[in-house]
GROMACS .gro file of C-alpha atoms in nm:
model
  399
    1UNK     CA    1   0.000   0.000   0.000
    2UNK     CA    2   0.136   0.337  -0.096
    3UNK     CA    3   0.181   0.603   0.170
    4UNK     CA    4  -0.125   0.825   0.164
    5UNK     CA    5  -0.220   1.156   0.312
    6UNK     CA    6  -0.363   1.096   0.659
    7UNK     CA    7  -0.713   1.201   0.753
    8UNK     CA    8  -0.865   1.224   1.101
    9UNK     CA    9  -1.178   1.048   1.224
   10UNK     CA   10  -1.424   1.222   1.457
   11UNK     CA   11  -1.206   1.164   1.765
   12UNK     CA   12  -0.916   1.350   1.602
   13UNK     CA   13  -0.706   1.034   1.555
   14UNK     CA   14  -0.517   0.980   1.229
   15UNK     CA   15  -0.606   0.722   0.965
   16UNK     CA   16  -0.397   0.645   0.657
   17UNK     CA   17  -0.631   0.720   0.367
   18UNK     CA   18  -0.663   0.979   0.094
   19UNK     CA   19  -1.040   0.932   0.072
   20UNK     CA   20  -1.269   1.180   0.243
   21UNK     CA   21  -1.559   0.950   0.157
   22UNK     CA   22  -1.391   0.663   0.342
   23UNK     CA   23  -1.353   0.879   0.653
   24UNK     CA   24  -1.714   0.995   0.620
   25UNK     CA   25  -1.834   0.633   0.612
   26UNK     CA   26  -1.626   0.550   0.921
   27UNK     CA   27  -1.752   0.853   1.111
   28UNK     CA   28  -2.110   0.776   1.011
   29UNK     CA   29  -2.064   0.424   1.143
   30UNK     CA   30  -1.927   0.556   1.472
   31UNK     CA   31  -2.238   0.773   1.506
   32UNK     CA   32  -2.462   0.475   1.436
   33UNK     CA   33  -2.291   0.267   1.703
   34UNK     CA   34  -2.305   0.539   1.968
   35UNK     CA   35  -2.667   0.632   1.897
   36UNK     CA   36  -2.791   0.271   1.861
   37UNK     CA   37  -2.875   0.362   1.502
   38UNK     CA   38  -3.023   0.124   1.249
   39UNK     CA   39  -2.778   0.195   0.966
   40UNK     CA   40  -2.462   0.025   1.090
   41UNK     CA   41  -2.412  -0.117   0.741
   42UNK     CA   42  -2.280   0.223   0.636
   43UNK     CA   43  -1.935   0.095   0.739
   44UNK     CA   44  -1.940  -0.133   0.435
   45UNK     CA   45  -1.901   0.178   0.220
   46UNK     CA   46  -1.557   0.253   0.366
   47UNK     CA   47  -1.368  -0.027   0.182
   48UNK     CA   48  -1.547   0.071  -0.140
   49UNK     CA   49  -1.392   0.417  -0.119
   50UNK     CA   50  -1.049   0.289  -0.010
   51UNK     CA   51  -0.990  -0.085  -0.043
   52UNK     CA   52  -0.659  -0.056   0.146
   53UNK     CA   53  -0.779   0.138   0.452
   54UNK     CA   54  -0.701  -0.074   0.757
   55UNK     CA   55  -0.957   0.092   0.983
   56UNK     CA   56  -1.237   0.071   0.727
   57UNK     CA   57  -1.166  -0.295   0.658
   58UNK     CA   58  -1.136  -0.412   1.018
   59UNK     CA   59  -1.456  -0.233   1.119
   60UNK     CA   60  -1.638  -0.380   0.819
   61UNK     CA   61  -1.504  -0.725   0.910
   62UNK     CA   62  -1.637  -0.695   1.263
   63UNK     CA   63  -1.974  -0.570   1.142
   64UNK     CA   64  -2.038  -0.876   0.922
   65UNK     CA   65  -1.852  -1.128   1.140
   66UNK     CA   66  -2.166  -1.280   1.291
   67UNK     CA   67  -2.363  -1.295   0.965
   68UNK     CA   68  -2.116  -1.352   0.680
   69UNK     CA   69  -1.800  -1.539   0.782
   70UNK     CA   70  -1.640  -1.543   0.436
   71UNK     CA   71  -1.698  -1.173   0.376
   72UNK     CA   72  -1.555  -1.095   0.718
   73UNK     CA   73  -1.245  -1.299   0.632
   74UNK     CA   74  -1.201  -1.100   0.312
   75UNK     CA   75  -1.214  -0.767   0.496
   76UNK     CA   76  -0.981  -0.901   0.765
   77UNK     CA   77  -0.730  -1.015   0.502
   78UNK     CA   78  -0.732  -0.669   0.341
   79UNK     CA   79  -0.675  -0.503   0.678
   80UNK     CA   80  -0.394  -0.743   0.767
   81UNK     CA   81  -0.212  -0.703   0.437
   82UNK     CA   82  -0.196  -0.324   0.479
   83UNK     CA   83  -0.128  -0.315   0.852
   84UNK     CA   84   0.238  -0.215   0.818
   85UNK     CA   85   0.145   0.120   0.662
   86UNK     CA   86  -0.136   0.200   0.906
   87UNK     CA   87  -0.130   0.462   1.183
   88UNK     CA   88  -0.084   0.380   1.554
   89UNK     CA   89  -0.458   0.432   1.612
   90UNK     CA   90  -0.549   0.194   1.331
   91UNK     CA   91  -0.308  -0.068   1.463
   92UNK     CA   92  -0.460  -0.043   1.812
   93UNK     CA   93  -0.815  -0.082   1.679
   94UNK     CA   94  -0.707  -0.368   1.453
   95UNK     CA   95  -0.549  -0.551   1.745
   96UNK     CA   96  -0.851  -0.521   1.974
   97UNK     CA   97  -1.121  -0.583   1.713
   98UNK     CA   98  -0.949  -0.876   1.542
   99UNK     CA   99  -0.916  -1.041   1.882
  100UNK     CA  100  -1.286  -0.982   1.951
  101UNK     CA  101  -1.356  -1.178   1.633
  102UNK     CA  102  -1.140  -1.477   1.730
  103UNK     CA  103  -1.328  -1.798   1.802
  104UNK     CA  104  -1.135  -1.885   2.118
  105UNK     CA  105  -1.120  -1.537   2.265
  106UNK     CA  106  -1.085  -1.480   2.637
  107UNK     CA  107  -1.328  -1.205   2.734
  108UNK     CA  108  -1.110  -1.079   3.017
  109UNK     CA  109  -0.817  -1.041   2.778
  110UNK     CA  110  -1.041  -0.874   2.519
  111UNK     CA  111  -1.148  -0.622   2.783
  112UNK     CA  112  -0.786  -0.560   2.882
  113UNK     CA  113  -0.693  -0.493   2.520
  114UNK     CA  114  -0.971  -0.236   2.488
  115UNK     CA  115  -0.861  -0.075   2.815
  116UNK     CA  116  -0.505  -0.057   2.681
  117UNK     CA  117  -0.630   0.109   2.362
  118UNK     CA  118  -0.830   0.365   2.560
  119UNK     CA  119  -0.525   0.467   2.763
  120UNK     CA  120  -0.366   0.586   2.439
  121UNK     CA  121  -0.683   0.696   2.261
  122UNK     CA  122  -0.933   0.799   2.531
  123UNK     CA  123  -1.173   0.973   2.293
  124UNK     CA  124  -1.259   0.653   2.105
  125UNK     CA  125  -1.607   0.603   2.249
  126UNK     CA  126  -1.687   0.316   2.014
  127UNK     CA  127  -1.405   0.112   2.169
  128UNK     CA  128  -1.543   0.216   2.507
  129UNK     CA  129  -1.883   0.087   2.404
  130UNK     CA  130  -1.730  -0.245   2.299
  131UNK     CA  131  -1.580  -0.269   2.647
  132UNK     CA  132  -1.926  -0.197   2.788
  133UNK     CA  133  -2.083  -0.482   2.593
  134UNK     CA  134  -1.814  -0.721   2.716
  135UNK     CA  135  -1.842  -0.614   3.079
  136UNK     CA  136  -2.221  -0.633   3.071
  137UNK     CA  137  -2.231  -0.990   2.948
  138UNK     CA  138  -1.952  -1.087   3.186
  139UNK     CA  139  -2.156  -0.943   3.474
  140UNK     CA  140  -1.866  -0.719   3.579
  141UNK     CA  141  -1.977  -0.354   3.599
  142UNK     CA  142  -1.700  -0.237   3.833
  143UNK     CA  143  -1.405  -0.268   3.589
  144UNK     CA  144  -1.607  -0.091   3.323
  145UNK     CA  145  -1.703   0.189   3.561
  146UNK     CA  146  -1.333   0.238   3.633
  147UNK     CA  147  -1.265   0.252   3.260
  148UNK     CA  148  -1.538   0.509   3.192
  149UNK     CA  149  -1.416   0.729   3.475
  150UNK     CA  150  -1.062   0.702   3.335
  151UNK     CA  151  -1.163   0.850   2.998
  152UNK     CA  152  -1.435   1.086   3.126
  153UNK     CA  153  -1.206   1.393   3.161
  154UNK     CA  154  -1.137   1.378   2.786
  155UNK     CA  155  -1.507   1.347   2.698
  156UNK     CA  156  -1.703   1.567   2.937
  157UNK     CA  157  -1.907   1.735   2.663
  158UNK     CA  158  -1.982   1.415   2.473
  159UNK     CA  159  -2.341   1.311   2.539
  160UNK     CA  160  -2.284   0.941   2.484
  161UNK     CA  161  -2.019   0.911   2.755
  162UNK     CA  162  -2.273   0.996   3.023
  163UNK     CA  163  -2.512   0.719   2.926
  164UNK     CA  164  -2.219   0.477   2.926
  165UNK     CA  165  -2.131   0.604   3.274
  166UNK     CA  166  -2.489   0.575   3.400
  167UNK     CA  167  -2.537   0.207   3.325
  168UNK     CA  168  -2.266   0.051   3.547
  169UNK     CA  169  -2.378   0.290   3.820
  170UNK     CA  170  -2.728   0.143   3.781
  171UNK     CA  171  -2.593  -0.209   3.801
  172UNK     CA  172  -2.404  -0.123   4.119
  173UNK     CA  173  -2.711   0.033   4.279
  174UNK     CA  174  -2.571   0.387   4.280
  175UNK     CA  175  -2.900   0.535   4.166
  176UNK     CA  176  -2.846   0.903   4.246
  177UNK     CA  177  -2.521   0.908   4.049
  178UNK     CA  178  -2.684   0.712   3.765
  179UNK     CA  179  -2.969   0.964   3.750
  180UNK     CA  180  -2.725   1.255   3.740
  181UNK     CA  181  -2.521   1.096   3.459
  182UNK     CA  182  -2.837   1.015   3.260
  183UNK     CA  183  -2.967   1.369   3.294
  184UNK     CA  184  -2.628   1.511   3.193
  185UNK     CA  185  -2.636   1.303   2.876
  186UNK     CA  186  -2.992   1.412   2.806
  187UNK     CA  187  -2.906   1.778   2.859
  188UNK     CA  188  -2.626   1.757   2.602
  189UNK     CA  189  -2.826   1.554   2.350
  190UNK     CA  190  -3.205   1.531   2.381
  191UNK     CA  191  -3.204   1.236   2.137
  192UNK     CA  192  -2.964   1.012   2.331
  193UNK     CA  193  -3.181   0.699   2.351
  194UNK     CA  194  -2.942   0.525   2.591
  195UNK     CA  195  -2.960   0.818   2.832
  196UNK     CA  196  -3.341   0.796   2.808
  197UNK     CA  197  -3.315   0.426   2.885
  198UNK     CA  198  -3.091   0.474   3.188
  199UNK     CA  199  -3.309   0.748   3.337
  200UNK     CA  200  -3.614   0.525   3.293
  201UNK     CA  201  -3.431   0.256   3.490
  202UNK     CA  202  -3.384   0.502   3.777
  203UNK     CA  203  -3.746   0.619   3.776
  204UNK     CA  204  -3.865   0.258   3.759
  205UNK     CA  205  -3.643   0.162   4.052
  206UNK     CA  206  -3.793   0.447   4.253
  207UNK     CA  207  -4.146   0.331   4.157
  208UNK     CA  208  -4.213   0.662   3.980
  209UNK     CA  209  -4.396   0.478   3.705
  210UNK     CA  210  -4.620   0.762   3.587
  211UNK     CA  211  -4.325   1.000   3.561
  212UNK     CA  212  -4.122   0.736   3.376
  213UNK     CA  213  -4.399   0.679   3.121
  214UNK     CA  214  -4.451   1.051   3.065
  215UNK     CA  215  -4.079   1.110   3.016
  216UNK     CA  216  -4.030   0.817   2.780
  217UNK     CA  217  -4.333   0.904   2.569
  218UNK     CA  218  -4.210   1.262   2.539
  219UNK     CA  219  -3.866   1.160   2.412
  220UNK     CA  220  -3.990   0.865   2.201
  221UNK     CA  221  -4.019   1.085   1.891
  222UNK     CA  222  -3.645   1.031   1.836
  223UNK     CA  223  -3.653   0.652   1.865
  224UNK     CA  224  -3.762   0.551   1.511
  225UNK     CA  225  -3.404   0.609   1.394
  226UNK     CA  226  -3.279   0.358   1.651
  227UNK     CA  227  -3.198  -0.007   1.589
  228UNK     CA  228  -3.477  -0.262   1.630
  229UNK     CA  229  -3.330  -0.356   1.966
  230UNK     CA  230  -3.311  -0.005   2.111
  231UNK     CA  231  -3.648   0.102   1.970
  232UNK     CA  232  -3.837  -0.198   2.105
  233UNK     CA  233  -3.637  -0.212   2.427
  234UNK     CA  234  -3.722   0.144   2.525
  235UNK     CA  235  -4.088   0.071   2.453
  236UNK     CA  236  -4.051  -0.252   2.654
  237UNK     CA  237  -3.954  -0.032   2.948
  238UNK     CA  238  -4.267   0.179   2.898
  239UNK     CA  239  -4.482  -0.135   2.894
  240UNK     CA  240  -4.311  -0.257   3.209
  241UNK     CA  241  -4.386   0.071   3.386
  242UNK     CA  242  -4.751   0.035   3.287
  243UNK     CA  243  -4.751  -0.324   3.412
  244UNK     CA  244  -4.584  -0.261   3.746
  245UNK     CA  245  -4.761   0.071   3.796
  246UNK     CA  246  -5.102  -0.097   3.793
  247UNK     CA  247  -5.225   0.050   3.464
  248UNK     CA  248  -5.494  -0.133   3.265
  249UNK     CA  249  -5.360  -0.427   3.066
  250UNK     CA  250  -5.488  -0.256   2.753
  251UNK     CA  251  -5.196  -0.013   2.791
  252UNK     CA  252  -4.948  -0.302   2.782
  253UNK     CA  253  -5.128  -0.451   2.481
  254UNK     CA  254  -5.108  -0.119   2.301
  255UNK     CA  255  -4.730  -0.096   2.349
  256UNK     CA  256  -4.677  -0.457   2.240
  257UNK     CA  257  -4.886  -0.421   1.924
  258UNK     CA  258  -4.793  -0.069   1.814
  259UNK     CA  259  -4.428  -0.046   1.913
  260UNK     CA  260  -4.286  -0.397   1.946
  261UNK     CA  261  -4.468  -0.633   1.710
  262UNK     CA  262  -4.526  -0.361   1.451
  263UNK     CA  263  -4.149  -0.305   1.425
  264UNK     CA  264  -4.138  -0.631   1.228
  265UNK     CA  265  -4.324  -0.462   0.942
  266UNK     CA  266  -4.030  -0.231   0.870
  267UNK     CA  267  -3.809  -0.333   0.578
  268UNK     CA  268  -3.489  -0.275   0.774
  269UNK     CA  269  -3.608  -0.442   1.095
  270UNK     CA  270  -3.383  -0.696   1.266
  271UNK     CA  271  -3.637  -0.963   1.372
  272UNK     CA  272  -3.429  -1.138   1.643
  273UNK     CA  273  -3.383  -0.803   1.820
  274UNK     CA  274  -3.761  -0.757   1.817
  275UNK     CA  275  -3.824  -1.114   1.935
  276UNK     CA  276  -3.592  -1.055   2.231
  277UNK     CA  277  -3.804  -0.771   2.369
  278UNK     CA  278  -4.138  -0.926   2.271
  279UNK     CA  279  -4.048  -1.245   2.457
  280UNK     CA  280  -3.913  -1.050   2.752
  281UNK     CA  281  -4.245  -0.871   2.794
  282UNK     CA  282  -4.457  -1.184   2.754
  283UNK     CA  283  -4.244  -1.370   3.008
  284UNK     CA  284  -4.295  -1.084   3.254
  285UNK     CA  285  -4.668  -1.131   3.209
  286UNK     CA  286  -4.636  -1.505   3.259
  287UNK     CA  287  -4.455  -1.480   3.592
  288UNK     CA  288  -4.739  -1.251   3.706
  289UNK     CA  289  -4.994  -1.510   3.594
  290UNK     CA  290  -5.128  -1.257   3.344
  291UNK     CA  291  -5.047  -1.441   3.021
  292UNK     CA  292  -5.402  -1.523   2.922
  293UNK     CA  293  -5.658  -1.441   2.656
  294UNK     CA  294  -5.521  -1.218   2.383
  295UNK     CA  295  -5.167  -1.229   2.525
  296UNK     CA  296  -5.161  -1.607   2.493
  297UNK     CA  297  -5.266  -1.567   2.129
  298UNK     CA  298  -4.983  -1.320   2.078
  299UNK     CA  299  -4.736  -1.570   2.222
  300UNK     CA  300  -4.859  -1.843   1.988
  301UNK     CA  301  -4.813  -1.611   1.690
  302UNK     CA  302  -4.461  -1.525   1.805
  303UNK     CA  303  -4.367  -1.885   1.887
  304UNK     CA  304  -4.463  -1.991   1.534
  305UNK     CA  305  -4.183  -1.769   1.405
  306UNK     CA  306  -3.934  -1.905   1.656
  307UNK     CA  307  -3.942  -2.256   1.514
  308UNK     CA  308  -3.724  -2.118   1.234
  309UNK     CA  309  -3.374  -2.221   1.340
  310UNK     CA  310  -3.229  -1.912   1.172
  311UNK     CA  311  -3.324  -1.743   1.500
  312UNK     CA  312  -3.142  -1.998   1.717
  313UNK     CA  313  -2.787  -1.971   1.856
  314UNK     CA  314  -2.759  -1.597   1.793
  315UNK     CA  315  -2.759  -1.498   2.159
  316UNK     CA  316  -2.790  -1.697   2.479
  317UNK     CA  317  -3.051  -1.465   2.625
  318UNK     CA  318  -3.270  -1.505   2.316
  319UNK     CA  319  -3.218  -1.883   2.309
  320UNK     CA  320  -3.337  -1.917   2.669
  321UNK     CA  321  -3.644  -1.706   2.598
  322UNK     CA  322  -3.719  -1.915   2.287
  323UNK     CA  323  -3.698  -2.232   2.497
  324UNK     CA  324  -3.956  -2.083   2.734
  325UNK     CA  325  -4.189  -1.971   2.453
  326UNK     CA  326  -4.183  -2.299   2.260
  327UNK     CA  327  -4.239  -2.508   2.572
  328UNK     CA  328  -4.510  -2.270   2.695
  329UNK     CA  329  -4.719  -2.310   2.378
  330UNK     CA  330  -4.675  -2.688   2.387
  331UNK     CA  331  -4.399  -2.728   2.128
  332UNK     CA  332  -4.192  -2.918   2.383
  333UNK     CA  333  -3.995  -3.120   2.128
  334UNK     CA  334  -3.852  -2.811   1.960
  335UNK     CA  335  -3.781  -2.645   2.294
  336UNK     CA  336  -3.594  -2.959   2.398
  337UNK     CA  337  -3.408  -2.965   2.065
  338UNK     CA  338  -3.281  -2.610   2.123
  339UNK     CA  339  -3.182  -2.687   2.481
  340UNK     CA  340  -2.989  -2.996   2.373
  341UNK     CA  341  -2.829  -2.794   2.093
  342UNK     CA  342  -2.699  -2.546   2.349
  343UNK     CA  343  -2.559  -2.828   2.560
  344UNK     CA  344  -2.384  -2.974   2.257
  345UNK     CA  345  -2.224  -2.640   2.175
  346UNK     CA  346  -2.102  -2.604   2.531
  347UNK     CA  347  -1.954  -2.955   2.519
  348UNK     CA  348  -1.726  -2.839   2.236
  349UNK     CA  349  -1.581  -2.554   2.443
  350UNK     CA  350  -1.267  -2.580   2.653
  351UNK     CA  351  -1.312  -2.668   3.020
  352UNK     CA  352  -1.278  -2.311   3.144
  353UNK     CA  353  -1.546  -2.180   2.908
  354UNK     CA  354  -1.771  -2.473   2.993
  355UNK     CA  355  -1.757  -2.370   3.358
  356UNK     CA  356  -1.828  -2.007   3.270
  357UNK     CA  357  -2.132  -2.092   3.061
  358UNK     CA  358  -2.275  -2.367   3.283
  359UNK     CA  359  -2.506  -2.121   3.455
  360UNK     CA  360  -2.661  -2.045   3.118
  361UNK     CA  361  -2.739  -2.414   3.067
  362UNK     CA  362  -2.873  -2.438   3.421
  363UNK     CA  363  -3.104  -2.143   3.359
  364UNK     CA  364  -3.219  -2.289   3.026
  365UNK     CA  365  -3.310  -2.617   3.196
  366UNK     CA  366  -3.500  -2.433   3.470
  367UNK     CA  367  -3.691  -2.217   3.220
  368UNK     CA  368  -3.778  -2.529   3.019
  369UNK     CA  369  -3.931  -2.696   3.326
  370UNK     CA  370  -4.103  -2.374   3.436
  371UNK     CA  371  -4.270  -2.335   3.096
  372UNK     CA  372  -4.406  -2.690   3.121
  373UNK     CA  373  -4.555  -2.612   3.462
  374UNK     CA  374  -4.297  -2.809   3.661
  375UNK     CA  375  -4.236  -2.526   3.907
  376UNK     CA  376  -4.085  -2.733   4.185
  377UNK     CA  377  -3.831  -2.889   3.950
  378UNK     CA  378  -3.746  -2.545   3.806
  379UNK     CA  379  -3.672  -2.410   4.154
  380UNK     CA  380  -3.458  -2.713   4.235
  381UNK     CA  381  -3.256  -2.664   3.917
  382UNK     CA  382  -3.186  -2.300   4.006
  383UNK     CA  383  -3.086  -2.385   4.362
  384UNK     CA  384  -3.135  -2.195   4.684
  385UNK     CA  385  -2.851  -1.950   4.612
  386UNK     CA  386  -2.995  -1.833   4.279
  387UNK     CA  387  -2.901  -1.474   4.194
  388UNK     CA  388  -3.015  -1.339   3.857
  389UNK     CA  389  -2.716  -1.102   3.841
  390UNK     CA  390  -2.486  -1.402   3.804
  391UNK     CA  391  -2.669  -1.528   3.497
  392UNK     CA  392  -2.548  -1.283   3.237
  393UNK     CA  393  -2.420  -1.474   2.938
  394UNK     CA  394  -2.244  -1.391   2.614
  395UNK     CA  395  -2.400  -1.253   2.300
  396UNK     CA  396  -2.282  -1.197   1.948
  397UNK     CA  397  -2.270  -0.829   1.863
  398UNK     CA  398  -2.207  -0.669   1.525
  399UNK     CA  399  -2.089  -0.349   1.696
   0.00000   0.00000   0.00000
């Protein structure tokens, strides 16, 4: 690769490319990631504008890594072959992202690599968000909180940093600080959907359900540009506030139909992300013994889609919810097939990973029995020391 004129991405860090369009595609992608946007595929334009750009290629590789293995390999090869001519920032991103894509990755090491990158490049909030995703699914908010606080001085006026700060504070029960961080993010950017989400968590925790609903409905005008996950998840929170605040069940039905299920009608919807929140709401109804009548019909309609194995093995959380849904509507054989499929996949992991993921299998078995009405057996499977916080399990993320 010939030496090119360097350009700077939105953080001010240098990238070896002569293409303004390549940089624009990368910056647009960064914005999509930070805002939970629904146009992450914009990163695929970067290699079209500069086939040798290391940063554009490695980000494109990561974006398609969970959906198109061969295409990801092609982007990774292009990034690798031009690595020698890349800038220090590009090399750091390449190192951390390529390791995230490795099949036998160690999540603790992946987090350490991102932390190392952020010491040198503290304004890279997309790398910070990757660290957040890792820490969340590892159930370790404290190291991530330390990392956010480390880079906060360089990013005080960035809205997205405050939402990232708020969430580990929520997980650690530091509600006043979480509320302050959420409000700071909202003050800087009224359309920060993650800040909306975090503030709703605080209001929900404080049982201020009416206030939470009013706030979320007011800011919801900005959500249609969000990914299927973020759009339906924020509405899921509204439905939950209705449910736990004692509102008529018709309010919950309205949210499910108009803002969760209806998302599937959009051409650019990501169905598994919608299913995740739809199932999460219906399960909440079930544990309250409120899954009857029209809600049971809604579950049957949803479960019919979940027999498609294209929706299996994308994310542990989704798999466990699918097991519940299929067993709940009487499709026990398919629920059992998915559960056994998860066990088989775990059996192929090394011993250390098997131990890490065993709680996920245990939870899947308990949910399977619960859905069949075997409540005593479900409780026995969970054990007397059950703590939901310890049951966070890995997901595949294109960000």
